[in-house]
Tab-separated table of C-alpha atoms in Angstrom:
chain	number	residue	atom	x	y	z
S	1	MET	CA	-6.754	210.040	317.672
S	2	ASP	CA	-3.314	211.445	317.091
S	3	ASP	CA	-1.544	211.221	313.668
S	4	VAL	CA	0.644	208.414	314.665
S	5	ASN	CA	-2.156	206.095	315.688
S	6	ARG	CA	-4.466	207.237	312.862
S	7	GLN	CA	-1.573	206.326	310.367
S	8	ALA	CA	-0.906	202.879	312.145
S	9	THR	CA	-4.857	202.187	311.890
S	10	LEU	CA	-4.719	203.045	308.130
S	11	ASP	CA	-1.602	200.801	307.606
S	12	ILE	CA	-3.195	197.868	309.210
S	13	LYS	CA	-6.427	198.177	307.285
S	14	GLN	CA	-4.259	198.246	304.067
S	15	ILE	CA	-2.733	194.642	304.680
S	16	PRO	CA	-4.484	192.320	302.326
S	17	ASP	CA	-6.400	189.423	304.027
S	18	LYS	CA	-4.203	186.907	302.191
S	19	GLU	CA	-1.206	188.176	304.232
S	20	LEU	CA	-3.059	187.547	307.465
S	21	ALA	CA	-3.389	183.822	306.694
S	22	GLY	CA	-2.449	181.470	309.566
S	23	VAL	CA	-4.306	183.305	312.232
S	24	ILE	CA	-3.608	181.615	315.650
S	25	GLU	CA	-5.164	181.579	318.943
S	26	PHE	CA	-3.969	183.419	321.903
S	27	ALA	CA	-3.188	180.095	323.777
S	28	ASP	CA	-0.838	179.229	320.803
S	29	PHE	CA	0.963	182.611	321.088
S	30	GLN	CA	1.379	182.061	324.677
S	31	LYS	CA	3.617	178.927	323.730
S	32	ILE	CA	6.124	181.245	322.146
S	33	ASP	CA	8.982	182.373	324.651
S	34	LEU	CA	10.390	185.458	323.364
S	35	ARG	CA	13.333	186.945	325.251
S	36	VAL	CA	16.061	189.499	325.025
S	37	ALA	CA	19.620	188.185	324.131
S	38	LYS	CA	22.795	190.006	324.057
S	39	ILE	CA	25.184	189.160	321.106
S	40	VAL	CA	28.667	188.508	322.486
S	41	LYS	CA	30.259	187.044	319.421
S	42	ALA	CA	29.344	186.976	315.865
S	43	GLU	CA	31.054	185.575	312.751
S	44	ARG	CA	30.307	184.623	309.085
S	45	VAL	CA	29.520	181.175	308.500
S	46	GLN	CA	32.131	179.592	306.023
S	47	ASN	CA	30.830	178.951	302.529
S	48	SER	CA	27.818	181.248	303.060
S	49	GLU	CA	26.979	184.647	301.960
S	50	LYS	CA	23.948	185.036	304.217
S	51	LEU	CA	24.538	183.080	307.344
S	52	ILE	CA	26.060	184.553	310.572
S	53	ARG	CA	26.759	182.580	313.698
S	54	LEU	CA	25.802	184.501	316.869
S	55	GLU	CA	26.890	183.599	320.378
S	56	LEU	CA	24.325	185.151	322.698
S	57	VAL	CA	23.775	185.594	326.458
S	58	LEU	CA	20.383	184.755	327.628
S	59	GLY	CA	20.094	185.443	331.074
S	60	ASN	CA	22.391	182.705	332.943
S	61	GLU	CA	22.683	180.717	329.575
S	62	GLN	CA	24.905	181.059	326.590
S	63	ARG	CA	23.673	179.656	323.248
S	64	GLN	CA	24.247	179.891	319.521
S	65	ILE	CA	21.909	180.896	316.720
S	66	VAL	CA	22.666	180.780	313.146
S	67	ALA	CA	20.755	183.522	311.155
S	68	GLY	CA	20.478	184.637	307.377
S	69	ILE	CA	21.459	188.213	308.057
S	70	GLY	CA	24.772	188.343	306.525
S	71	LYS	CA	23.977	190.407	303.410
S	72	ASN	CA	22.715	193.327	305.663
S	73	TYR	CA	24.942	193.162	308.775
S	74	GLU	CA	28.546	193.040	309.341
S	75	PRO	CA	29.318	190.561	312.262
S	76	GLU	CA	31.637	192.865	314.167
S	77	LYS	CA	29.018	195.501	314.361
S	78	LEU	CA	26.597	193.072	316.037
S	79	ILE	CA	28.522	192.515	319.076
S	80	GLY	CA	27.080	194.068	322.167
S	81	ARG	CA	23.689	194.542	320.644
S	82	GLU	CA	20.429	193.238	322.233
S	83	ILE	CA	17.987	191.439	320.098
S	84	ILE	CA	14.842	189.688	320.495
S	85	ILE	CA	14.695	185.856	320.063
S	86	VAL	CA	12.333	182.844	320.127
S	87	ALA	CA	14.044	181.104	322.834
S	88	ASN	CA	11.993	177.816	323.021
S	89	LEU	CA	12.253	176.843	319.326
S	90	ALA	CA	13.440	173.447	318.755
S	91	PRO	CA	17.270	173.495	317.654
S	92	ARG	CA	17.859	173.124	313.989
S	93	LYS	CA	21.115	172.488	311.908
S	94	LEU	CA	21.897	175.058	309.354
S	95	MET	CA	25.192	174.306	307.371
S	96	GLY	CA	26.267	171.794	309.994
S	97	LEU	CA	25.733	174.355	312.883
S	98	GLU	CA	23.311	173.875	315.401
S	99	SER	CA	20.995	177.085	315.838
S	100	SER	CA	19.095	177.066	319.241
S	101	GLY	CA	16.477	179.752	318.810
S	102	MET	CA	15.585	182.314	316.018
S	103	LEU	CA	16.059	186.026	316.044
S	104	LEU	CA	13.131	188.443	315.125
S	105	ALA	CA	13.602	190.689	312.070
S	106	ALA	CA	11.235	192.598	310.008
S	107	HIS	CA	11.602	192.211	306.253
S	108	SER	CA	12.060	195.244	304.073
S	109	GLU	CA	12.937	195.896	300.398
S	110	ARG	CA	16.661	196.188	301.413
S	111	GLY	CA	16.396	192.769	303.532
S	112	PRO	CA	16.097	191.790	307.046
S	113	VAL	CA	16.000	194.619	309.950
S	114	LEU	CA	16.703	193.233	313.444
S	115	VAL	CA	14.124	193.824	316.113
S	116	MET	CA	15.926	195.371	319.022
S	117	PRO	CA	14.670	196.908	322.426
S	118	GLU	CA	14.814	200.652	322.324
S	119	ASN	CA	16.489	200.962	325.629
S	120	GLU	CA	18.903	198.348	327.406
S	121	VAL	CA	17.219	195.475	329.075
S	122	ALA	CA	18.542	192.741	330.979
S	123	SER	CA	19.406	189.687	328.888
S	124	GLY	CA	16.969	186.940	329.454
S	125	THR	CA	14.026	189.223	330.062
S	126	LYS	CA	10.707	187.981	328.704
S	127	VAL	CA	9.074	189.835	325.949
S	128	SER	CA	5.270	189.968	325.747
């Protein structure tokens, strides 16, 4: 086993069981539609420090997501980036704006870190 895999195995073993609560079956995971989306417009939501309104291209579709990443990301620097989203999440209103999906982000001590493809991928591509 190489050092990277050994460290990953050690890191997994160090996760307390209480953090792994809510274990789901594989069939439940299959219901989640993860897709690559390209950000074509980004702007801060008025009267919010955290929220950014993103316009995304998702294959042949354009949609809007509202995300709480405003303390860590400048909207103009997000344009053109590819992100991973939950595409089949029921729409939800945030500060009067409809959000049709949810972006994936890891949470660090410094705040959210977007999950992005390492290389360019066509928007709408399914993630598994």
